[in-house]
Short mmCIF file of C-alpha atoms in Angstrom, two decimals:
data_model
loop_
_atom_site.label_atom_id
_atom_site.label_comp_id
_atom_site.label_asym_id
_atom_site.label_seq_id
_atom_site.Cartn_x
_atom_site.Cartn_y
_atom_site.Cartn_z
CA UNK A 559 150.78 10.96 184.88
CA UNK A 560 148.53 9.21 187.27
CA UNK A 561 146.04 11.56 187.18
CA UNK A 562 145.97 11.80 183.67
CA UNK A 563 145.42 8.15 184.01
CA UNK A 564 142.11 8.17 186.11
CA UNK A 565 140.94 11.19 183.89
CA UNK A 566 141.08 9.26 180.50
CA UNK A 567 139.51 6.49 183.03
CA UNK A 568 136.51 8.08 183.21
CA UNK A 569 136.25 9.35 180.11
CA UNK A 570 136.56 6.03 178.62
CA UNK A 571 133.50 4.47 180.92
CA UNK A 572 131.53 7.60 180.13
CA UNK A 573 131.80 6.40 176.57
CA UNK A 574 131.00 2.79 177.51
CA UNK A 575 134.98 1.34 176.97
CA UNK A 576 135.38 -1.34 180.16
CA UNK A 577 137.29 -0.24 183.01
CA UNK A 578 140.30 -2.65 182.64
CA UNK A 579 142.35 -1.67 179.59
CA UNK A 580 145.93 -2.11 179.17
CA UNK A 581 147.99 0.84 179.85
CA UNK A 582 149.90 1.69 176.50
CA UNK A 583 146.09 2.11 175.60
CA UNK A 584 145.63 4.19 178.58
CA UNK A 585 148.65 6.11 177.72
CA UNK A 586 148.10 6.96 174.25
CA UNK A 587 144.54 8.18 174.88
CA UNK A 588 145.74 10.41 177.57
CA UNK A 589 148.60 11.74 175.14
CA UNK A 590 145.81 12.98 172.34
CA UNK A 591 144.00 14.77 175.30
CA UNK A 592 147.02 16.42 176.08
CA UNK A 593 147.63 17.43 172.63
CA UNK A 594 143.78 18.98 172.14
CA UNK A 595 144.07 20.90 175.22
CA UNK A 596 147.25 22.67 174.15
CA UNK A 597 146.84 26.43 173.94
CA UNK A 598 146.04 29.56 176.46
CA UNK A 599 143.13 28.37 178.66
CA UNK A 600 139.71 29.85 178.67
CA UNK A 601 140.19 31.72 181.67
CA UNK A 602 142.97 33.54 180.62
CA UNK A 603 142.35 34.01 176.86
CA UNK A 604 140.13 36.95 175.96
CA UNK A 605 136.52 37.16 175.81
CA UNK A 606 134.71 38.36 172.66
CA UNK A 607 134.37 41.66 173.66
CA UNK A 608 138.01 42.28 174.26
CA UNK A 609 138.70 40.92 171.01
CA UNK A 610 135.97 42.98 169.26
CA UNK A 611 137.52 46.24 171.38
CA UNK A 612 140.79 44.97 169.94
CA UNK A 613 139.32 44.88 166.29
CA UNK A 614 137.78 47.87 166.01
CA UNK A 615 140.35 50.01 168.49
CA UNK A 616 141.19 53.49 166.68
CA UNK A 617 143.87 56.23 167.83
CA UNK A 618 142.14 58.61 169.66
CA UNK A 619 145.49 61.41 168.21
CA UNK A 620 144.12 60.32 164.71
CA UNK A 621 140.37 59.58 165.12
CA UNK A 622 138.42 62.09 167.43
CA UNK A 623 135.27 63.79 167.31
CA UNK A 624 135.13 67.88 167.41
CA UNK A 625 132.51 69.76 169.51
CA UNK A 626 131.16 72.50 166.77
CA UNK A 627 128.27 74.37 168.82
CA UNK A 628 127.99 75.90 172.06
CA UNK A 629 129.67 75.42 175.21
CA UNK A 630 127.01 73.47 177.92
CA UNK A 631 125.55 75.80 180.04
CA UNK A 632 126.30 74.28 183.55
CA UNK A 633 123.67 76.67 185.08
CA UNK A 634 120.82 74.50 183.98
CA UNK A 635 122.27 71.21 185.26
CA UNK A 636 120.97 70.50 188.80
CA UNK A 637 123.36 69.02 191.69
CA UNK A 638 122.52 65.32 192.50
CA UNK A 639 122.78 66.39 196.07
CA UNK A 640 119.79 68.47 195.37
CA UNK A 641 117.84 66.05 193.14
CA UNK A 642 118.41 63.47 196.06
CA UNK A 643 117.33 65.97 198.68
CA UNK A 644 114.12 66.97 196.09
CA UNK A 645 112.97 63.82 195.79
CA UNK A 646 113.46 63.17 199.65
CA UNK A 647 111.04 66.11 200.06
CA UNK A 648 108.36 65.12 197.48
CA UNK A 649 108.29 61.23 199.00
CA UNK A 650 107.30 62.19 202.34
CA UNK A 651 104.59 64.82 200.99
CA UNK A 652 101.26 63.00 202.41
CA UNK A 653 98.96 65.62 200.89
CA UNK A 654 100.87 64.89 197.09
CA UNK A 655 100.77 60.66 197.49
CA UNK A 656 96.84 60.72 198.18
CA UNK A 657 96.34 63.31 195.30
CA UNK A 658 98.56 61.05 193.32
CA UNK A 659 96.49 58.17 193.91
CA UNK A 660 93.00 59.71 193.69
CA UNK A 661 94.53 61.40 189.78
CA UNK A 662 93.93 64.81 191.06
CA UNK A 663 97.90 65.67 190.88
CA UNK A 664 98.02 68.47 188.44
CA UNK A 665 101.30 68.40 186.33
CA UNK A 666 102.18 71.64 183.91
CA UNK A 667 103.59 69.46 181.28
CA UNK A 668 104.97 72.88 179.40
CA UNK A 669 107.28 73.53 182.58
CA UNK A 670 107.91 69.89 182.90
CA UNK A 671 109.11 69.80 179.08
CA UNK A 672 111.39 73.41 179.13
CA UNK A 673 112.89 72.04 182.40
CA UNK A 674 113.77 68.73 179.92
CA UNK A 675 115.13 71.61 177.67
CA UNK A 676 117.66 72.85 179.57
CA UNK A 677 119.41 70.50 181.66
CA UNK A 678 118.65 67.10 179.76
CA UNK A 679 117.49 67.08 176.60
CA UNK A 680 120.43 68.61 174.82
CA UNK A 681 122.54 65.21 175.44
CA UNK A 682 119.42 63.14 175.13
CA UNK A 683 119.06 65.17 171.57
CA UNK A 684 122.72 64.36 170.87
CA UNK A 685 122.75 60.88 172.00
CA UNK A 686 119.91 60.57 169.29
CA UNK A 687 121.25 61.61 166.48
CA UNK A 688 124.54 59.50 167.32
CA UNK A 689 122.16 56.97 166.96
CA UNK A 690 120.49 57.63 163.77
CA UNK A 691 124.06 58.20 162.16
CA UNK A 692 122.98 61.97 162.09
CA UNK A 693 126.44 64.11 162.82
CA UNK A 694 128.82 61.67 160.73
CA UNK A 695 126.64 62.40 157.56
CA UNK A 696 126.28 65.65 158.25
CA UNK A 697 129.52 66.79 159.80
CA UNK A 698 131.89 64.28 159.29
CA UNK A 699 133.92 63.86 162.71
CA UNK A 700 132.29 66.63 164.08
CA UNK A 701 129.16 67.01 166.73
CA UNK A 702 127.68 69.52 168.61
CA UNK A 703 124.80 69.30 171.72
CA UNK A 704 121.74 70.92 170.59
CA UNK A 705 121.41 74.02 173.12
CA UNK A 706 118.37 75.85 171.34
CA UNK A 707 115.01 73.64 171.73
CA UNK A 708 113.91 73.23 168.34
CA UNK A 709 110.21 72.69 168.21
CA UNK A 710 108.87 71.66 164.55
CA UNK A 711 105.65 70.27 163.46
CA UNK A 712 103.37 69.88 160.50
CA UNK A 713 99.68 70.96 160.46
CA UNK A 714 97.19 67.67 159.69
CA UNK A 715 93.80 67.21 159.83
CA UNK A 716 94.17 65.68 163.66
CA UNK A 717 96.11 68.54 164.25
CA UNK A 718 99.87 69.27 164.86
CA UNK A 719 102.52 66.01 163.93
CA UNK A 720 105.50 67.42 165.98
CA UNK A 721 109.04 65.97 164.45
CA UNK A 722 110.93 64.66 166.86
CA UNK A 723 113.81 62.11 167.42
CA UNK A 724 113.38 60.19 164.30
CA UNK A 725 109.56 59.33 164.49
CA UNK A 726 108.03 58.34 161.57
CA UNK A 727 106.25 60.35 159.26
CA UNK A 728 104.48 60.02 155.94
CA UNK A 729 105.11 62.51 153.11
CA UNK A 730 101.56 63.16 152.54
CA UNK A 731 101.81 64.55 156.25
CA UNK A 732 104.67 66.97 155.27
CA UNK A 733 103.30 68.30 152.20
CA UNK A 734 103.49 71.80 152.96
CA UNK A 735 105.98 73.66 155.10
CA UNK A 736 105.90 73.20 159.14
CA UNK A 737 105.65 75.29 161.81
CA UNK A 738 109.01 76.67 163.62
CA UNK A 739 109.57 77.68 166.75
CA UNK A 740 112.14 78.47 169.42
CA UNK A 741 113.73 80.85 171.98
CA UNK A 742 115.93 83.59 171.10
CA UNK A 743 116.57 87.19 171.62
CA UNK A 744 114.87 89.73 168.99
CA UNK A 745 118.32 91.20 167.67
CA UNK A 746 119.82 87.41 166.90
CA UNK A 747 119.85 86.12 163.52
CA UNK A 748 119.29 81.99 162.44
CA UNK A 749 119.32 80.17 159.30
CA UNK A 750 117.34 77.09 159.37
CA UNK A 751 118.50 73.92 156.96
CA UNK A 752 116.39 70.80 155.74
CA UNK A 753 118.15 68.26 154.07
CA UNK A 754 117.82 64.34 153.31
CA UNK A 755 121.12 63.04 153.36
CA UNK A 756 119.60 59.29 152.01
CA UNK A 757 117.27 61.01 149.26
CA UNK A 758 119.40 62.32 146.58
CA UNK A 759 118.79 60.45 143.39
CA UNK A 760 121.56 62.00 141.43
CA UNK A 761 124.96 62.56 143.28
CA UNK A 762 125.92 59.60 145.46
CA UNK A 763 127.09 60.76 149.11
CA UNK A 764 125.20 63.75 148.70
CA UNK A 765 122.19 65.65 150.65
CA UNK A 766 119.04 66.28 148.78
CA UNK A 767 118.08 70.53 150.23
CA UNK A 768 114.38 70.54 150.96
CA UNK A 769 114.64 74.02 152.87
CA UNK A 770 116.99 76.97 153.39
CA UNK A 771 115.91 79.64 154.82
CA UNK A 772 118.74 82.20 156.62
CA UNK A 773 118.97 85.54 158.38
CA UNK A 774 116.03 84.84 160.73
CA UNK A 775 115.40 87.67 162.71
CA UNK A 776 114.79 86.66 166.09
CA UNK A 777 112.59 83.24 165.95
CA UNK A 778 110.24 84.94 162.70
CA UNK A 779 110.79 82.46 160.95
CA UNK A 780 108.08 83.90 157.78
CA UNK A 781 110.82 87.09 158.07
CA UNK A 782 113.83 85.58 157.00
CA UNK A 783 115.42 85.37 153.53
CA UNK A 784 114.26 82.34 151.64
CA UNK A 785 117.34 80.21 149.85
CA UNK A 786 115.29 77.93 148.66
CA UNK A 787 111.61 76.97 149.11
CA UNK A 788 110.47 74.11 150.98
CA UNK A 789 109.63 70.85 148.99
CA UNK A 790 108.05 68.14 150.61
CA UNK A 791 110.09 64.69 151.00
CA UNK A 792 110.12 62.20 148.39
CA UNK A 793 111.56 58.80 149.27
CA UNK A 794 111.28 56.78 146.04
CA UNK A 795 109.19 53.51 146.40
CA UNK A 796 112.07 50.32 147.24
CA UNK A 797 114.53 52.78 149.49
CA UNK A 798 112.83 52.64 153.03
CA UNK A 799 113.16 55.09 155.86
CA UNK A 800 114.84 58.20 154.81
CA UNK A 801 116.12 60.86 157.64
CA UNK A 802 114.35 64.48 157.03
CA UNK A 803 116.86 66.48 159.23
CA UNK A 804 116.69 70.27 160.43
CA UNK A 805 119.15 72.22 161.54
CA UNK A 806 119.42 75.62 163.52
CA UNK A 807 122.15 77.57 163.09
CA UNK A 808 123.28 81.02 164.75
CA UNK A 809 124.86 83.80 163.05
CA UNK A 810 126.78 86.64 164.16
CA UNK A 811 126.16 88.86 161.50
CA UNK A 812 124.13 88.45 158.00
CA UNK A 813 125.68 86.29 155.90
CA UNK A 814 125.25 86.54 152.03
CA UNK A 815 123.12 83.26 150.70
CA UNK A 816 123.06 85.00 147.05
CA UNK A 817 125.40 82.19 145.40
CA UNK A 818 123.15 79.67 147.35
CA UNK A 819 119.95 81.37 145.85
CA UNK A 820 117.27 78.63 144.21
CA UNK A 821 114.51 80.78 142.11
CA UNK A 822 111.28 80.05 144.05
CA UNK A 823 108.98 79.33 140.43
CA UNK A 824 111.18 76.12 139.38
CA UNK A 825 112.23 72.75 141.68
CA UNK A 826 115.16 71.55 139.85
CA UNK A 827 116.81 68.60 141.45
CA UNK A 828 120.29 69.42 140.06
CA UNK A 829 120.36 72.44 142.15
CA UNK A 830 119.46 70.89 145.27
CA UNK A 831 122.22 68.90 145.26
CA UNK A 832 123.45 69.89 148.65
CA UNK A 833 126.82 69.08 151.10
CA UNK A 834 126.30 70.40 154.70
CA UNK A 835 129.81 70.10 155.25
CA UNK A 836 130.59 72.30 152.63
CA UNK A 837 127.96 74.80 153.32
CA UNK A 838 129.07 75.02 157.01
CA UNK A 839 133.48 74.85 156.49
CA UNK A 840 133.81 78.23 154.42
CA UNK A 841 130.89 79.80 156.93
CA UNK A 842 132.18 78.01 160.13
CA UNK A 843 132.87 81.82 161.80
CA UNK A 844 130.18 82.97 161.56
CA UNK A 845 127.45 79.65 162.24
CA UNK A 846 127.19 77.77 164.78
CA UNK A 847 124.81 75.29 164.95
CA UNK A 848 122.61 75.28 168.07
CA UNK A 849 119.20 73.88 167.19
CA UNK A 850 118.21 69.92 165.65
CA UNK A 851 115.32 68.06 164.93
CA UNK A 852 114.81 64.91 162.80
CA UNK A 853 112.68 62.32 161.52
CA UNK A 854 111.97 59.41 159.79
CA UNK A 855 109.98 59.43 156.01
CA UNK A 856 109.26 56.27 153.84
CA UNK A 857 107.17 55.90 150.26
CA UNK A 858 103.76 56.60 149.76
CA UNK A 859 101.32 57.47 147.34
CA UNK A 860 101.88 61.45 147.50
CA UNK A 861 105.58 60.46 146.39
CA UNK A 862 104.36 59.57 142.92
CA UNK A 863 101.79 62.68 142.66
CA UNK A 864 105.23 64.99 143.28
CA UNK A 865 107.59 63.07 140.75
CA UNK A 866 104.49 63.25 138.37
CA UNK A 867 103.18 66.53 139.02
CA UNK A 868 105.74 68.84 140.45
CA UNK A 869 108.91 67.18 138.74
CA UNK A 870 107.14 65.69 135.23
CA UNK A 871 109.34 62.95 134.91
CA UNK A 872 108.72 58.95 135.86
CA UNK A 873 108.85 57.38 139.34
CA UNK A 874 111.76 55.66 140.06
CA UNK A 875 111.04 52.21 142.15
CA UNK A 876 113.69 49.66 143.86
CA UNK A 877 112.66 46.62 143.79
CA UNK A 878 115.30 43.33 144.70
CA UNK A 879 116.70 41.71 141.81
CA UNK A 880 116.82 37.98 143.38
CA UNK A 881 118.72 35.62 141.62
CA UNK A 882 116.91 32.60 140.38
CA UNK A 883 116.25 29.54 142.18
CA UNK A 884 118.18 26.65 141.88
CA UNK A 885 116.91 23.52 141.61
CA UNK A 886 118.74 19.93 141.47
CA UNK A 887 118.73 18.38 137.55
CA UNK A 888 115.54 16.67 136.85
CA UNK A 889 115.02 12.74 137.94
CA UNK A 890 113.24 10.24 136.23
CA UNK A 891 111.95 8.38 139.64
CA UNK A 892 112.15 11.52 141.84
CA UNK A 893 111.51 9.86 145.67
CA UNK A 894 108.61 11.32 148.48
CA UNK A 895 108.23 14.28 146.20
CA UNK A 896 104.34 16.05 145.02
CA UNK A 897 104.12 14.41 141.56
CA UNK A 898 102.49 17.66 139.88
CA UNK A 899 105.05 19.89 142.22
CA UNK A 900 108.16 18.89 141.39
CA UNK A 901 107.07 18.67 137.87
CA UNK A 902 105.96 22.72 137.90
CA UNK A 903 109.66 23.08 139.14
CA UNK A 904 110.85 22.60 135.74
CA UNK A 905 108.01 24.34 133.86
CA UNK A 906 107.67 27.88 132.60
CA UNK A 907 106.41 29.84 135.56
CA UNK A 908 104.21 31.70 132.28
CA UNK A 909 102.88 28.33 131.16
CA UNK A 910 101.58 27.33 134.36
CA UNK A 911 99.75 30.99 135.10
CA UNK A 912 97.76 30.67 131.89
CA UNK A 913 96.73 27.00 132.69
CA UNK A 914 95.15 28.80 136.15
CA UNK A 915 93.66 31.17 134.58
CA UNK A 916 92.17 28.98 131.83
CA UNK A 917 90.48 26.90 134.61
CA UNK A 918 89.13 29.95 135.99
CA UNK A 919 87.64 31.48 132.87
CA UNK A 920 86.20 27.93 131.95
CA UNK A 921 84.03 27.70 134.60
CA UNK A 922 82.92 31.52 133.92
CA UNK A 923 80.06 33.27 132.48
CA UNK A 924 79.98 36.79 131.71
CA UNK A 925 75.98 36.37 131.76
CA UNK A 926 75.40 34.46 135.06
CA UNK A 927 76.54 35.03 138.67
CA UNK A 928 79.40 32.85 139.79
CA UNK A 929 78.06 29.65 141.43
CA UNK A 930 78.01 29.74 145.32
CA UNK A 931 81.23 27.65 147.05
CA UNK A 932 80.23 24.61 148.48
CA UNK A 933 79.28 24.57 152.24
CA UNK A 934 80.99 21.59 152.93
CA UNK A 935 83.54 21.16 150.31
CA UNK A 936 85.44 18.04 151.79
CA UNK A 937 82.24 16.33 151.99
CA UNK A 938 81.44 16.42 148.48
CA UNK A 939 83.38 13.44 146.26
CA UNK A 940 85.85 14.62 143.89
CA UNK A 941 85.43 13.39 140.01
CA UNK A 942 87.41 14.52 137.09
CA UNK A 943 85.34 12.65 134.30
CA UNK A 944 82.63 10.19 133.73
CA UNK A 945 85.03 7.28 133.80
CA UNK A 946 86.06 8.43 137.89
CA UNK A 947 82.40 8.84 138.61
CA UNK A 948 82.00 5.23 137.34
CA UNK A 949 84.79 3.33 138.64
CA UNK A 950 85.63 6.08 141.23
CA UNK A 951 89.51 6.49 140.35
CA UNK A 952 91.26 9.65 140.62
CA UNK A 953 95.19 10.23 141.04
CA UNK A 954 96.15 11.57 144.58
CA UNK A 955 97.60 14.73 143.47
CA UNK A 956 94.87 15.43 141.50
CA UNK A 957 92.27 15.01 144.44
CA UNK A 958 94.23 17.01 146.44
CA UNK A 959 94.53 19.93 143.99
CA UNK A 960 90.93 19.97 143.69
CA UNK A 961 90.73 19.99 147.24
CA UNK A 962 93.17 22.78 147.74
CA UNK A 963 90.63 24.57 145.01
CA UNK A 964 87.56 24.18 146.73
CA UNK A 965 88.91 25.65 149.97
CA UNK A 966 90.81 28.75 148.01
CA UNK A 967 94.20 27.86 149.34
CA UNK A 968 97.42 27.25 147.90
CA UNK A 969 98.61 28.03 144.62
CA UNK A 970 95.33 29.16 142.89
CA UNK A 971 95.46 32.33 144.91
CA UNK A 972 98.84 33.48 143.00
CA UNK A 973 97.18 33.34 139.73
#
C-alpha cells in the first residue's frame, strides 16, 4: 500500500497537485488506478498478430490446397553445399573481378534464363500467381507449380511485348494473337487456354474465353485444333486492371473439344462464357496443367473500336455514382466564410456554369482575335463599373474573383 502511495505521489506532482495531501485523498486516487489497471498485462496478452492468426485460423482437415500438375523435378534443384562452394570459386577468380569491373564480363542471358527455368522459376511462377489471386479463380483450392516455361509475347511496332508475371499491357498491344513457345517432345500433345476471369460482362463469377486452342502437337502451336479463335481483351472503361491468363495443359491422348467448338466467322459473347474449373474436373485424367503465363490489361481506346466494330453493340463504362454532398442548412450571418462561396453552395451547380460561360462569350468576338492576357495582371486596378473607377469601391470577393480570372485559376477553369 505504501508503494501505491508514492506512485499516486508522483503522479499527482506530475500533474501539478502539491505534495502534502491528506491520505483518504491519497487513498482513493490510488484505488481508481488500481481499478484501470485491472486486466491481463501487456506483456502477457497477445500481440496483434496472434490475434489476427487467431481470427483468420482455418482447419487445415477442412481447408487445404491440392497440388494438380507435375511432381518437382528435384534434378534441377542445385545443393546449397554446391551453390556455397560455386560462389566460393567465382569470388576468388582475379581474371573474372577485373573483367567485371572493366564491363567486359560476357553473360549468355539465354542460359542464365533456362537455368531460372528449371530450378527456380517454377515456385517464383507459383508464388506469383498466389499473388495475383490466379489459382483460387481458376482452380478453386487447387494449385499446381508451373514445370513447362511458357514463353508468350505479342508482336508491336518496337518489337516483341513478352507477357509475363502480371505486367501491364494495353489492348491495342494484344490485338492480334501472340507468339507461343515452349519445350516439349514432338509426340506430346497441349491445349493452350486464355481466359479473363474479371472480364465477363454477362455471367457474374465467370471467365470470359479469349483462346482455346487443344491437341498441340509438340510445341506447333499454328498445328493444333482451334476451339475458339483468339479475341483480343476488352476491359470496359471504369473496371481497371483485368488479369489475361494462359494456361498450358498436357494431354495424354486427344481429347474431343467438339462440344467446346466456337464457329471461327462469329464472336458471340454468350458462348464464351467460360468456367476453368469445369472445363478441367470432367477432363482432369487426361490434363494436367504444366505451363502459365499472365498479365495485366486496363481500358483504352481500341476497347471501344472492338465493342463498336467487332461486337456492334454500345460501350459499356463504370463510372462512381457518389452520393451528393452534404452541406449544413443555410445561415443568415454565416461566420469567416467566402461570401460568393458559400452562397454557390446552395445554387444550382447548372445555374452557375451558364453564368461562366456567359462571361466568357461576352467578352468574345467571332470576328476578332481574343485580346492578349495582361503581363502583369495584379498590377493593373480592378473596376467593375464607372461608379468603382470614380470612387474606387469594389467588394472583396469580387476583386478577388477577378483576380483569380486574370491569372486562369480557380473555378473558371471548370466551366
Amino acid at each position: 500500500m505504501e508503494t501505491l502511495i508514492c506512485i499516486c505521489k508522483n503522479n499527482l506532482l506530475n500533474l501539478g497537485y502539491p505534495l502534502k495531501l491528506p491520505v483518504r485523498y491519497v487513498k482513493s486516487f490510488a484505488r481508481s488506478q488500481v481499478r484501470r489497471q485491472t486486466g491481463t498485462p501487456p506483456h502477457e496478452g497477445k500481440s496483434i498478430q496472434q490475434k489476427l492468426q487467431d481470427v483468420n485460423y482455418k482447419d487445415p482437415s477442412v481447408y487445404y490446397k491440392v497440388d494438380i500438375g507435375f511432381p518437382r523435378d528435384s534434378q534441377h534443384v542445385v545443393p546449397s553445399s554446391e551453390k556455397t562452394a560455386y560462389l566460393k570459386k567465382i569470388k576468388q577468380d582475379i581474371e573474372l573481378e577485373k573483367k567485371a569491373r572493366k564491363n567486359e564480363l560476357i553473360v549468355n542471358l539465354r542460359e542464365v534464363y533456362d537455368e531460372w527455368a528449371k530450378e527456380s522459376g517454377p515456385a517464383q511462377i507459383k508464388s506469383a500467381a498466389e499473388h495475383y489471386g490466379v489459382f483460387q479463380d481458376l482452380f478453386g483450392d487447387a494449385f499446381f507449380y508451373p514445370q513447362v516455361s511458357l514463353d508468350v509475347s505479342f508482336k508491336v511496332k518496337e518489337g516483341l511485348l513478352p507477357v509475363c508475371r502480371g505486367n501491364l499491357l494495353k489492348p491495342s498491344q494484344a490485338l492480334s494473337a501472340p507468339e507461343i513457345s515452349f519445350q516439349s517432345d514432338p509426340d506430346s500433345l497441349w491445349t493452350l487456354v486464355v481466359t479473363n476471369p474479371d472480364g465477363n460482362l454477362l455471367k457474374e463469377n465467370s471467365e470470359c474465353l479469349h483462346w482455346l486452342i487443344g491437341n498441340i502437337p509438340g510445341n506447333a502451336v499454328h498445328k493444333g485444333e482451334v476451339v475458339a479463335d483468339y479475341i483480343q481483351p476488352f476491359p470496359a472503361r471504369g473496371t481497371g486492371f483485368q488479369r489475361f491468363i494462359f494456361t498450358l495443359y498436357k494431354q495424354t491422348e486427344k481429347i474431343d473439344y467438339s462440344a467446346l467448338k466456337i464457329p471461327s466467322n462469329e464472336v458471340n459473347l454468350d458462348k464464351r462464357i467460360f468456367s476453368t474449373y469445369d472445363f478441367y474436373q470432367p477432363r482432369q485424367d487426361h490434363l494436367t496443367p504444366a505451363g502459365l503465363a499472365f498479365c495485366q490489361v486496363d481500358w483504352d481506346h481500341s476497347v471501344s473500336n472492338f465493342f463498336h466494330t467487332v461486337l456492334n453493340t454500345d460501350e459499356p463504362v463504370f463510372e462512381y455514382d457518389f452520393a451528393p454532398h452534404y452541406y449544413t442548412p443555410q445561415r443568415l450571418f454565416p461566420i469567416k466564410q467566402a461570401f460568393n462561396l458559400y452562397m454557390d453552395r446552395y445554387r444550382d451547380p447548372k445555374q452557375i456554369a451558364k453564368e461562366f460561360l456567359m462571361r466568357k462569350l461576352e467578352k468574345r468576338n467571332p470576328f476578332e482575335r481574343p485580346k492578349p492576357p495582361l503581363k502583369y495582371p495584379n498590377a493593373v486596378r480592378v473596376y467593375h463599373d464607372l461608379n468603382e473607377r470614380i470612387y474606387g469601391k469594389i467588394p472583396s470577393w469580387l476583386k478577388r474573383e477577378k483576380l483569380k480570372s486574370r491569372l486562369g485559376f480557380g473555378r473558371i477553369n471548370e466551366y
